[in-house]
Short mmCIF file of C-alpha atoms in Angstrom, two decimals:
data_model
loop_
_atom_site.label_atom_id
_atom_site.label_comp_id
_atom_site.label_asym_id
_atom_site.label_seq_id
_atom_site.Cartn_x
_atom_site.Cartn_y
_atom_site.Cartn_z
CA UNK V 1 -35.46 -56.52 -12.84
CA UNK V 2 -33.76 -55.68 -9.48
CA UNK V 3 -30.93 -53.21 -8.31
CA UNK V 4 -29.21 -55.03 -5.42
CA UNK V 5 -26.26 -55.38 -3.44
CA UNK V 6 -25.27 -52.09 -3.30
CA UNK V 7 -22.02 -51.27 -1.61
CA UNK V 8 -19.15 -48.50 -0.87
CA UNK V 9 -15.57 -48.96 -0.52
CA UNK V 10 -13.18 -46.07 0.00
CA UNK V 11 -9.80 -44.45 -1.14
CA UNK V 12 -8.10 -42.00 1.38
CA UNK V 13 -6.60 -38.49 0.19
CA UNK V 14 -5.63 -35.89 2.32
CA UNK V 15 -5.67 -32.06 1.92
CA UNK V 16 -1.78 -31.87 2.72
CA UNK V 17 1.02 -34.31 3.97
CA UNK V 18 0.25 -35.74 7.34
CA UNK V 19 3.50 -34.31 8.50
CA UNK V 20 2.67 -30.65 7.35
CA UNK V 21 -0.34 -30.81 9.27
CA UNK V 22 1.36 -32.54 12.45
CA UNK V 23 3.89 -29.37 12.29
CA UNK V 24 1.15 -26.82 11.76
CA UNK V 25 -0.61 -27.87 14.50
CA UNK V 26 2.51 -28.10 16.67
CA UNK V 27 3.39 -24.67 15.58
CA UNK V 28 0.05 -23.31 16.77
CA UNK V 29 0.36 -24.89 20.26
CA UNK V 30 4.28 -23.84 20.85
CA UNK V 31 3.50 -21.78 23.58
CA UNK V 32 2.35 -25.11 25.67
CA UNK V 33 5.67 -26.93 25.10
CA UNK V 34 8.32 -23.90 25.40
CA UNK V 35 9.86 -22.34 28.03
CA UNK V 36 11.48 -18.75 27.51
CA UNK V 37 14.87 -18.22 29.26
CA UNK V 38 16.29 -14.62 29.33
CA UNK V 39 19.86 -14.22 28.34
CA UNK V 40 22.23 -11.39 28.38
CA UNK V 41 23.91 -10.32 25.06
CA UNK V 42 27.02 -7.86 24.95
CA UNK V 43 27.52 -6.12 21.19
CA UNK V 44 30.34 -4.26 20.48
CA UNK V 45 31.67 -2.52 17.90
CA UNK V 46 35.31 -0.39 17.21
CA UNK V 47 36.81 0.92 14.01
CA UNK V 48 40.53 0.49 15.14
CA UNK V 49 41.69 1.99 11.59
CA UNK V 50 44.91 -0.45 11.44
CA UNK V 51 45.59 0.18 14.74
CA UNK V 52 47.69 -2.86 16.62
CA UNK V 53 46.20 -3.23 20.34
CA UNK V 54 48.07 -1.51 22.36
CA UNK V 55 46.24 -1.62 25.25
CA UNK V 56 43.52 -4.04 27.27
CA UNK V 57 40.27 -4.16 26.08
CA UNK V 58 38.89 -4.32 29.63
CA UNK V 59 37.09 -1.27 30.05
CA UNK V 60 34.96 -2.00 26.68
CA UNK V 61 34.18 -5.58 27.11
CA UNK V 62 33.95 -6.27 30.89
CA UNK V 63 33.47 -3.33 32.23
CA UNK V 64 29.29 -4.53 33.92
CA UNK V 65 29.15 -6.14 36.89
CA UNK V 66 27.56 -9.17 36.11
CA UNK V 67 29.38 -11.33 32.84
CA UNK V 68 27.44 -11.67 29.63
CA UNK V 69 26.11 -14.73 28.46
CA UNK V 70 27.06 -14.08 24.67
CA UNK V 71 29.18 -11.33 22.95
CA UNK V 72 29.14 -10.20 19.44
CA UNK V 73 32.02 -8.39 19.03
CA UNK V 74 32.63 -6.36 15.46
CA UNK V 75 35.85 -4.60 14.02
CA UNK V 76 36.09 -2.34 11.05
CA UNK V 77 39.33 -1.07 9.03
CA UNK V 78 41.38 -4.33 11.11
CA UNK V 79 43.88 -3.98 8.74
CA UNK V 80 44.20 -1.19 5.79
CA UNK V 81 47.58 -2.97 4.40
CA UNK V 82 47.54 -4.01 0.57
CA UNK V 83 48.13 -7.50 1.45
CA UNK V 84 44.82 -7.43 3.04
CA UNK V 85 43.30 -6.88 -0.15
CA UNK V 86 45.33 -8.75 -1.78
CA UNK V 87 46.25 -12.17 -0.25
CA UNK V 88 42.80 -12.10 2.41
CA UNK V 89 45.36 -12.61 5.40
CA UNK V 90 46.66 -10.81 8.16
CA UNK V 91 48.36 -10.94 11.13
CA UNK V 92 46.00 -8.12 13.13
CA UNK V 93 43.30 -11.11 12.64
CA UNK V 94 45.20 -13.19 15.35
CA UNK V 95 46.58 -9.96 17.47
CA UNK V 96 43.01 -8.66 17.86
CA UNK V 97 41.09 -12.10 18.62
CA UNK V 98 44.01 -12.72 21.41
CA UNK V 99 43.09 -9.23 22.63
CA UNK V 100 39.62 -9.69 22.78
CA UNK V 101 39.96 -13.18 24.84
CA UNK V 102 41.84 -11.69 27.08
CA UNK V 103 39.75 -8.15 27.49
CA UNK V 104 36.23 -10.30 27.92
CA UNK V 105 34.31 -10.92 31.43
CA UNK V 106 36.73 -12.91 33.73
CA UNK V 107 33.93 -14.40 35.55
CA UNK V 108 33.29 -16.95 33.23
CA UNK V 109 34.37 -19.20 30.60
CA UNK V 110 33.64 -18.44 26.86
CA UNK V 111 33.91 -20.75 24.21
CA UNK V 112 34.11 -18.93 20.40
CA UNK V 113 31.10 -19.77 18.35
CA UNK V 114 32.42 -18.09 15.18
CA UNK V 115 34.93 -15.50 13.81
CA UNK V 116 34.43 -14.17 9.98
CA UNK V 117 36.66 -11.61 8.41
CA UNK V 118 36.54 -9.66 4.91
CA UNK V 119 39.43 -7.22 4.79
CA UNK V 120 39.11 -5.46 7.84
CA UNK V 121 35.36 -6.35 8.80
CA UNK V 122 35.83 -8.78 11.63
CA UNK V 123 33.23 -10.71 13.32
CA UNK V 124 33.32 -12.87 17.01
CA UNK V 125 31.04 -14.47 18.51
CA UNK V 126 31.46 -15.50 21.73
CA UNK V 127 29.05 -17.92 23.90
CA UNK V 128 29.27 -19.14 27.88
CA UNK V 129 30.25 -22.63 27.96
CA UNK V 130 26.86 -23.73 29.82
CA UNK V 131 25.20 -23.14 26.69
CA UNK V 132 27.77 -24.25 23.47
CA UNK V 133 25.78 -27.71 23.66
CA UNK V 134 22.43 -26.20 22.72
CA UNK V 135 24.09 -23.60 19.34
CA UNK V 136 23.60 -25.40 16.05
CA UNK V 137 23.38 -24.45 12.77
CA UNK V 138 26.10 -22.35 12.43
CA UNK V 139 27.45 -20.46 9.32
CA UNK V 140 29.00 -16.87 8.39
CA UNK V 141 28.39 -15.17 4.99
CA UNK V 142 30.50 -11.86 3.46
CA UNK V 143 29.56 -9.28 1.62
CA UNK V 144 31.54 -6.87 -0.48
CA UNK V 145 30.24 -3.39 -1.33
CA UNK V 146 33.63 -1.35 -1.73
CA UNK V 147 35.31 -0.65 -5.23
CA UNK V 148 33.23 -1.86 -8.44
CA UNK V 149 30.96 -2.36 -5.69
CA UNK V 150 32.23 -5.98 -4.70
CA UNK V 151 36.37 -5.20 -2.77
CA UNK V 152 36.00 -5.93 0.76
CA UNK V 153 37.41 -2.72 1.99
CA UNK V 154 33.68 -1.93 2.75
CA UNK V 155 30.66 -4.13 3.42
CA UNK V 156 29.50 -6.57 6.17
CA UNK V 157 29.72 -10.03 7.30
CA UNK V 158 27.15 -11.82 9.11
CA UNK V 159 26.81 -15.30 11.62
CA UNK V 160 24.03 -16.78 11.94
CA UNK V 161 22.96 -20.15 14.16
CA UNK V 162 20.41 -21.05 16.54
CA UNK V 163 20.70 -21.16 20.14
CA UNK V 164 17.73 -23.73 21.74
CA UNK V 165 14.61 -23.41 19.39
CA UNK V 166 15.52 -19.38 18.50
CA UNK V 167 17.67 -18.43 15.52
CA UNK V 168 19.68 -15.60 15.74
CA UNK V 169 21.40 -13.65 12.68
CA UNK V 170 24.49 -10.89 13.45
CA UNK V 171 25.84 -8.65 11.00
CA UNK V 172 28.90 -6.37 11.66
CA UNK V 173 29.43 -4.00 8.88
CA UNK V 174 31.19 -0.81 7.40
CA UNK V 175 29.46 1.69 4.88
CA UNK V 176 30.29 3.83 2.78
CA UNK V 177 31.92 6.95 3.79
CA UNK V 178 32.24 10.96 3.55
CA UNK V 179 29.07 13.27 4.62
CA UNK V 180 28.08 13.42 0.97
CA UNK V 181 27.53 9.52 0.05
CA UNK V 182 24.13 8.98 2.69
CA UNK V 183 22.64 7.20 -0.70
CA UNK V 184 25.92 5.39 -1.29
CA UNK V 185 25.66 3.97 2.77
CA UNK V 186 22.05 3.49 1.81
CA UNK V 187 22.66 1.07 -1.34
CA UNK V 188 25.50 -0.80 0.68
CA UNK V 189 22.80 -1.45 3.76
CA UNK V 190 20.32 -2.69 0.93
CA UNK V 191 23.22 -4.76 -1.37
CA UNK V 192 24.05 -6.58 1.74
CA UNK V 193 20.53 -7.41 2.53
CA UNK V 194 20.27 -8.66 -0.86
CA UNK V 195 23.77 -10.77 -1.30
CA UNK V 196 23.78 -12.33 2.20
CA UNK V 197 22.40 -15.28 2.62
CA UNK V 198 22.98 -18.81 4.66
CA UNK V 199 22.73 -22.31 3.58
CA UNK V 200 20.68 -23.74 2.81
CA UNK V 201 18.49 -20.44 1.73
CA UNK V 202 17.98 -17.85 4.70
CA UNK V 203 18.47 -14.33 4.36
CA UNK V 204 19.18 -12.39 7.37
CA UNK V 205 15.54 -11.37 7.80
CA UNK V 206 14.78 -15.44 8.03
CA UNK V 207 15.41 -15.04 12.11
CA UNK V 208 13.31 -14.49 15.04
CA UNK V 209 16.34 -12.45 16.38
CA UNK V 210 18.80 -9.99 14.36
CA UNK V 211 20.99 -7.41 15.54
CA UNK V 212 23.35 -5.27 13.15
CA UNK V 213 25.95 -2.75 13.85
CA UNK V 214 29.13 -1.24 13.19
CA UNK V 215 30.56 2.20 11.61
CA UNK V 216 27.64 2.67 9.47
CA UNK V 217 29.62 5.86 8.99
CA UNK V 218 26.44 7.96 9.22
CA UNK V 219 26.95 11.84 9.57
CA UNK V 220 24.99 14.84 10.75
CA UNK V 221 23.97 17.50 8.17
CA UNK V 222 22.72 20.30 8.43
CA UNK V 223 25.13 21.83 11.06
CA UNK V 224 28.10 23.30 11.16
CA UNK V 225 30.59 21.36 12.70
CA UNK V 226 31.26 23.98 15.12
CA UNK V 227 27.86 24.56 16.08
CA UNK V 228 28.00 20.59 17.04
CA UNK V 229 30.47 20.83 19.36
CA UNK V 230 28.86 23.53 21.25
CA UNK V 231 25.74 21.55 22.02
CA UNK V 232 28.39 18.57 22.90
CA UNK V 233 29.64 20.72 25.31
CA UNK V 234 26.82 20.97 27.38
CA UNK V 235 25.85 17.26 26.66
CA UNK V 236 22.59 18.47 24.57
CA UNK V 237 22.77 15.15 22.49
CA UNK V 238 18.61 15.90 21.75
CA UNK V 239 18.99 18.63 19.77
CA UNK V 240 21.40 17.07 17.54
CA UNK V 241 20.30 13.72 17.51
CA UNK V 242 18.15 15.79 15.07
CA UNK V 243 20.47 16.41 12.14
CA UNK V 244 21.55 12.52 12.79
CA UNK V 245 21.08 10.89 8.99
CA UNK V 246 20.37 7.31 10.26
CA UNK V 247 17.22 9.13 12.08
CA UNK V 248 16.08 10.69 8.75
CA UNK V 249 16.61 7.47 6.41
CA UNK V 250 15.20 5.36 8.67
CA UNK V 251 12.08 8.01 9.22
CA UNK V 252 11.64 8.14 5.03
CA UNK V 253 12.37 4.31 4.79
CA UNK V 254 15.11 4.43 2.58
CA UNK V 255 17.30 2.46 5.03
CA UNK V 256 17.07 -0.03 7.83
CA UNK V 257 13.20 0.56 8.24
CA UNK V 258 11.84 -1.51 10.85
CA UNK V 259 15.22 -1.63 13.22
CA UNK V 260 15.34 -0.03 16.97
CA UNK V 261 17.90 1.52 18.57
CA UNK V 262 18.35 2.93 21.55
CA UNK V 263 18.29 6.41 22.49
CA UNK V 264 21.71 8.41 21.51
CA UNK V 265 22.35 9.92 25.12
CA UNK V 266 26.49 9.34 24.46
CA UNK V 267 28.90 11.69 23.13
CA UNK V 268 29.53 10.66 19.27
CA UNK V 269 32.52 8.25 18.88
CA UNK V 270 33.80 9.81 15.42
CA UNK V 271 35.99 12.23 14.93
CA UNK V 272 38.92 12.08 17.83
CA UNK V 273 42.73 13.10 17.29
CA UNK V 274 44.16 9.46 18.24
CA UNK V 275 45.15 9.09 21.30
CA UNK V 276 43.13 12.06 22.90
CA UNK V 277 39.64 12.86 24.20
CA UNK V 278 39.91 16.30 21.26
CA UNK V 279 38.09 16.51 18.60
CA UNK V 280 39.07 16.61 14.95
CA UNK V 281 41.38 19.31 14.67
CA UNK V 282 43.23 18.34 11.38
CA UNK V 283 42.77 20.62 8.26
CA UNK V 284 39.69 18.88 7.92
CA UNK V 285 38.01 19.65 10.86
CA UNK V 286 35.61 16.95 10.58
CA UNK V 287 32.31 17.59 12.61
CA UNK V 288 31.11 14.50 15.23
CA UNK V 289 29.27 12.48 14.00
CA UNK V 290 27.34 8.87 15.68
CA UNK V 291 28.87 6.60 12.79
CA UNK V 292 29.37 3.59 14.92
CA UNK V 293 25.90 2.43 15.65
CA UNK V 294 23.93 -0.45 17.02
CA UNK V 295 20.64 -1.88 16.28
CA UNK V 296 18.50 -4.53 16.16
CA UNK V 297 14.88 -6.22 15.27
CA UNK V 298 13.34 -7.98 17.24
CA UNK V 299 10.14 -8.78 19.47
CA UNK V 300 10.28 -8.87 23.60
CA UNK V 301 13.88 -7.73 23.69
CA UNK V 302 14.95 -5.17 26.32
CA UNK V 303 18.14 -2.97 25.59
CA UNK V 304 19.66 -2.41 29.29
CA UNK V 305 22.28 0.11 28.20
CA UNK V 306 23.74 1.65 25.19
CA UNK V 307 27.19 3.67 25.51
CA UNK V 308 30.64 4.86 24.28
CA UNK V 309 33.91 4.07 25.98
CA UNK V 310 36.08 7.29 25.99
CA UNK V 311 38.85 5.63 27.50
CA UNK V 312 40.04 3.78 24.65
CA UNK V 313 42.12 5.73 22.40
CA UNK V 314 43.88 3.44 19.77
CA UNK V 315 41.76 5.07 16.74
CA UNK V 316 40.20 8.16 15.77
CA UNK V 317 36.90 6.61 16.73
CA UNK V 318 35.92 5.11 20.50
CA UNK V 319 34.53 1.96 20.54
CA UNK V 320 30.53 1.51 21.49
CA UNK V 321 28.43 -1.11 22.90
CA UNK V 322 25.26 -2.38 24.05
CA UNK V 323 23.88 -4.74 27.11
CA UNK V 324 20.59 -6.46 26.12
CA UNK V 325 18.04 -9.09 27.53
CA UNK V 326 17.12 -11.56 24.75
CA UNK V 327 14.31 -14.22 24.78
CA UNK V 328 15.58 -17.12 24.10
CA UNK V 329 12.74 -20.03 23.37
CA UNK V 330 13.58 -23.71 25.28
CA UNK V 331 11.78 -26.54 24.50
CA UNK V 332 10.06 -28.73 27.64
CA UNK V 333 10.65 -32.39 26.07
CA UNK V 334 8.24 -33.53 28.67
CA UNK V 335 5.44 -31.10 27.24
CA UNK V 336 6.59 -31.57 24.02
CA UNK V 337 6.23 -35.11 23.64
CA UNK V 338 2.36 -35.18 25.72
CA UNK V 339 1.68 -32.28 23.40
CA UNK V 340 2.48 -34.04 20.30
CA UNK V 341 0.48 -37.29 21.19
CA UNK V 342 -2.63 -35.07 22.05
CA UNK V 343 -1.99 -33.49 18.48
CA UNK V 344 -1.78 -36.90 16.81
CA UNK V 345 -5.13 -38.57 18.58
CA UNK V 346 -7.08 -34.73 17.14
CA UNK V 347 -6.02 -35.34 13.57
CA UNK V 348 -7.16 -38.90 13.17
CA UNK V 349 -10.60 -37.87 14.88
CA UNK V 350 -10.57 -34.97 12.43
CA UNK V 351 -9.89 -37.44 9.31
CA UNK V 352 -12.68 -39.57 10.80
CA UNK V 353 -15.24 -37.38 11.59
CA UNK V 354 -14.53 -35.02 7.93
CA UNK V 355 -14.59 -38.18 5.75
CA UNK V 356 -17.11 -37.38 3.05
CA UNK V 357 -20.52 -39.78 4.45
CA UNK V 358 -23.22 -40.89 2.33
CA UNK V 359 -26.31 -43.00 3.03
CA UNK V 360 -28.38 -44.57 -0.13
CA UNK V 361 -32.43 -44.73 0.49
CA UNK V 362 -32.54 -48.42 -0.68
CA UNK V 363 -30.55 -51.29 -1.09
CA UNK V 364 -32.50 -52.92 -3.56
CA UNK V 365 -35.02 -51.74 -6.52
CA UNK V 366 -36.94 -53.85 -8.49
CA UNK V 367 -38.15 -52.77 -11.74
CA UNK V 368 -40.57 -56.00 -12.44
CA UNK V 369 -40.38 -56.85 -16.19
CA UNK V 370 -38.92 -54.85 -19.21
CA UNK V 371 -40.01 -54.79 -22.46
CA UNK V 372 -38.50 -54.36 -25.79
CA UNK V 373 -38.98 -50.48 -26.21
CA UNK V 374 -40.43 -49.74 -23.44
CA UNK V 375 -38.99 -47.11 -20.72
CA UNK V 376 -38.70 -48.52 -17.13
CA UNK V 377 -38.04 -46.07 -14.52
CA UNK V 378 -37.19 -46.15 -10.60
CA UNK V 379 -35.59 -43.93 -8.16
CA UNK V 380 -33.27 -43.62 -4.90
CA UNK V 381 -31.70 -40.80 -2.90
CA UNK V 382 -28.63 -40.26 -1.72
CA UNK V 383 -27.89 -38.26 1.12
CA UNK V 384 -24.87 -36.41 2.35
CA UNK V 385 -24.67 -37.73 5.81
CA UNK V 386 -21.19 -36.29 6.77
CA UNK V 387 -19.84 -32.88 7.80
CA UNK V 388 -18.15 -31.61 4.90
CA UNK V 389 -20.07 -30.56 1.28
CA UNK V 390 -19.17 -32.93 -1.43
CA UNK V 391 -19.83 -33.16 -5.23
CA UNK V 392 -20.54 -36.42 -6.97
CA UNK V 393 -20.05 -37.60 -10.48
CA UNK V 394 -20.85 -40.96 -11.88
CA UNK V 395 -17.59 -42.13 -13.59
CA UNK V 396 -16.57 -43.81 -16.50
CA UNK V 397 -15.39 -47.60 -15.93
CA UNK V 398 -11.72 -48.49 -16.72
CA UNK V 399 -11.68 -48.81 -20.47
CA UNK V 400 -14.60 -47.96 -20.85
CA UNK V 401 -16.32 -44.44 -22.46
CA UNK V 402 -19.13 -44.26 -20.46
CA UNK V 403 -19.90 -44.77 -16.74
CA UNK V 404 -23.29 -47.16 -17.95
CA UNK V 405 -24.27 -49.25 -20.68
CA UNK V 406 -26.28 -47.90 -23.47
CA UNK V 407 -29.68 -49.66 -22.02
CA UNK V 408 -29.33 -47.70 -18.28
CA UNK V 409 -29.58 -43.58 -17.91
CA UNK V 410 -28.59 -42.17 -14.42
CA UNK V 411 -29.69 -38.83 -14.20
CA UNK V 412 -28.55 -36.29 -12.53
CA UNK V 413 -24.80 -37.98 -13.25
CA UNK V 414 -23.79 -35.16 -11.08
CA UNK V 415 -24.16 -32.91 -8.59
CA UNK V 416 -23.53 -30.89 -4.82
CA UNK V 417 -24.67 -32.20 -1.73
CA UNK V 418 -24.36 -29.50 1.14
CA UNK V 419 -24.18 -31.49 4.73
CA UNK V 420 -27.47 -32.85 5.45
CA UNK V 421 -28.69 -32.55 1.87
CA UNK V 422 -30.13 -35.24 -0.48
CA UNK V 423 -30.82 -35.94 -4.28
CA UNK V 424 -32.90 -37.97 -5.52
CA UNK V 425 -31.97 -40.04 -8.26
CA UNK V 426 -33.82 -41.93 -11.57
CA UNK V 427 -32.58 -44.97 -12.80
CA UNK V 428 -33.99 -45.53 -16.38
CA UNK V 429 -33.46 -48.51 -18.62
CA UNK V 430 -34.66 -48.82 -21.94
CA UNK V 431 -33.78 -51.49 -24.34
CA UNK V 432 -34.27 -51.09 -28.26
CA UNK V 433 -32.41 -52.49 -31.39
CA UNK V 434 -29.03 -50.74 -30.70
CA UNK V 435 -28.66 -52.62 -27.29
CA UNK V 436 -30.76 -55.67 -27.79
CA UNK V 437 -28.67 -57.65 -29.72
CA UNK V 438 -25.46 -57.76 -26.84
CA UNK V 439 -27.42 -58.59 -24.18
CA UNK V 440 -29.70 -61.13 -25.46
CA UNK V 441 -26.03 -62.85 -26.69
CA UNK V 442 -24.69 -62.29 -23.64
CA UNK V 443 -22.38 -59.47 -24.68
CA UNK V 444 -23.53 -57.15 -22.84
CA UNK V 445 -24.09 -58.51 -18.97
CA UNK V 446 -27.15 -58.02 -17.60
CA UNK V 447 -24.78 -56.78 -14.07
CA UNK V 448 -23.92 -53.16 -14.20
CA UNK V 449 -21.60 -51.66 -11.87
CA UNK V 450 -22.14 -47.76 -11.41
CA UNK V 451 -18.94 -45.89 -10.08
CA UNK V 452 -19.40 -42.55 -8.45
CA UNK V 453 -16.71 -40.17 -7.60
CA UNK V 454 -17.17 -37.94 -4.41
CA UNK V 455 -15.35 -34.72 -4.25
CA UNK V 456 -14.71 -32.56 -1.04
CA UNK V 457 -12.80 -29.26 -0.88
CA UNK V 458 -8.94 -30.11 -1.56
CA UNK V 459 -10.21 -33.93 -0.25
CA UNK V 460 -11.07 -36.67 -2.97
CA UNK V 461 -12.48 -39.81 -2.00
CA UNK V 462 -13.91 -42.37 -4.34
CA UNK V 463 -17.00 -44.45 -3.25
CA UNK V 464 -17.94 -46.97 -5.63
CA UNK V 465 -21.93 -48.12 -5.87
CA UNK V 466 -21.93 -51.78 -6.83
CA UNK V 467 -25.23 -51.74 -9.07
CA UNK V 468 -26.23 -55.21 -9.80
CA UNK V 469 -28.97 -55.19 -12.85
CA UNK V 470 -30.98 -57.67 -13.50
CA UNK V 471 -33.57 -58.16 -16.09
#
């Protein structure tokens, strides 16, 4: 009896999609396709109290030399009119966005990327023309935290879109106030983290840039409010930067833990008698306080200044901003395309060269004559010849419950093959009254075919031995 004509054919699996691994790999080499451009971002915020705009905007929004490329420019309390609440419409929506356009940098042209309002929480984004063909993927979400913890009358809306190959998320918001409620400003920082989210499923910490101001409404505790103004006086913003509650919550990491912000070397924009430079001098007295605040996360972003503009005086607050650098990633197409093609030629020699090998010892076995009860025994080996460890298992045939006749034993039916290891294998045939009868009526052929399966670390491929038997 011989073994002959043994043979392999092979099924392909891979460990994950092609494509997953195509964008892996491109992922991993986007430094050698991308360009970073460095653009200049004005944010502003200004709780105008439902104020109309009485006078130009200028001296907030275009007051730097050199005109921003983008603006992100937030309002609180826009309107405090029951209709507001009511009907989600108001006429200060228009008179402040027509204000705005006219207040921005006149040395260049702006076109609006998005406006989103809740209540009084207003929104703008603003973009240079030169670079409105390269924003996608824009949307705006809302977020009410006021009364029952959903009325718009506090909160914060967000925009969100991508400018090249960087997505950017801005959120203008206003917390809760009164120097007693720092956990009730807390919860409304984390509720809008939680409720705010962009189609199809990003949250705002989904982006590689985020910035996120407005009156955060913020106090300081800890001082009297006349002790305050005394260290105003002489501009000593350090030593009461340290009765500052953002500091503290941010320093415990009850709220906006992980966010920078630049260093507080302004006089506080909360609490003026409108239409003066004077302090609070109501029956309340309030002390000054930084409410109106802006900050951001972020990697390799440069804040160039950070500053209040005293010479507005339509509210009881002045309005802040900030001038910042932001990396902006551009792909090369050129790069991008040689890049990808060098990517695709390494993954087919990778699913070449990490295709599970093996090599059988011989070809052909011949087991000379077998007897009626009488054990016949041979051997061959089977090496692992590839680069990745494997395990092997003979298999059962289709429709059938065993992977061999009665009459042929294969033993081990199983086992691990490290690269460059071998196992040797016995064949053993052995024909008695059980089997006899099939084969010597032709039953049972006297061809077996053996089918082994080969199994690599998240990779399956089947190699099939074609065993001819004959006796």
């Amino acid at each position: 009896m011989k073994i002959r004509g043994i043979e392999a054919s092979r099924k392909r699996y891979n460990i994950l999609p092609r494509e997953t691994l195509v964008t892996q790999q491109m992922s991993l080499r986007k430094k050698d396709f991308t360009n970073t451009i460095r653009l200049k971002l004005f944010v502003g915020t200004y709780n105008v109290i439902g104020k109309s705009p009485t006078t130009s905007l200028s001296d907030w929004l275009s007051c730097d030399d050199e005109s921003p490329d983008m603006y992100a420019i937030g309002f609180q309390e826009l309107c405090l009119s029951k209709e507001a609440y009511v009907f989600m419409d108001t006429p200060k929506e228009e008179e402040w966005l027509r204000t705005v356009l006219r207040g921005i940098h006149p040395n260049a042209k702006y076109r609006k990327v998005k406006l989103i309002r809740l209540v009084g929480i207003m929104l703008i984004v603003l973009v240079q023309e030169r670079f409105a063909a390269y924003i996608r993927g824009v949307s705006a979400e809302t977020v009410g935290t006021g009364f029952l913890g959903k009325m718009g009358n506090k909160g914060g809306v967000g925009v969100r879109f991508e400018l090249h190959n960087t997505s950017v998320c801005i959120v203008n918001c206003h917390l809760a106030a009164h120097i007693k409620e720092c956990e009730r400003r807390n919860q409304d920082y984390h509720d809008i983290c939680t409720r705010m989210s962009f189609p199809p499923a990003k949250t705002i910490k989904d982006h590689d840039l985020l910035f996120w101001f407005g009156d955060l409404n913020y106090r300081l505790t800890g001082i009297e409010g006349l002790a305050a103004k005394t260290l105003l006086d002489t501009a000593n913003y350090k030593d009461l930067i340290v009765f500052d509650q953002l500091r503290e919550q941010q320093r415990i990491k009850r709220a906006f833990y992980g966010y920078q912000e630049g260093i507080l070397n302004f006089q506080p924009p909360y609490k003026y008698d409108t239409g003066t430079d004077n302090w609070d001098s109501s029956e309340k007295n309030r002390a000054p306080a930084w409410t109106d605040r802006i900050l951001w996360k972020a990697d390799d972003v440069d804040q160039l200044v950070y500053r209040s503009h005293p010479s507005l005086r339509i509210s009881d607050h002045k309005p802040v901003s900030s001038l910042f650098e932001i990396p902006i990633a551009a792909i090369d197409i050129v790069k991008y395309k040689k890049i990808y093609e060098e990517v695709m030629k390494h993954l087919d020699r990778l699913e070449n060269d990490y295709l599970p090998q093996i090599a059988v010892s011989r070809t052909e076995i011949d087991f000379g004559t077998v007897r009626f009860l009488e054990n016949k025994s041979n051997f061959l080996t089977i090496s692992n010849t590839g680069h990745v460890p494997l395990q092997y298992k003979f298999i059962n045939k289709l429709r059938e419950e065993s992977y061999s006749k009665p009459w042929l034993i294969v033993e081990p039916h199983t086992g691990f093959l490290m690269p460059g290891d071998y196992t040797e294998i016995q064949l053993e045939i052995y024909v008695d009254k059980r089997t006899a009868g099939k084969l010597s009526t032709g039953q049972d052929t006297q061809l077996e075919l053996l089918s082994i399966d080969m199994q690599w670390i998240h990779i399956i491929k089947d190699f099939q031995l074609l065993t001819c038997i004959t006796i």
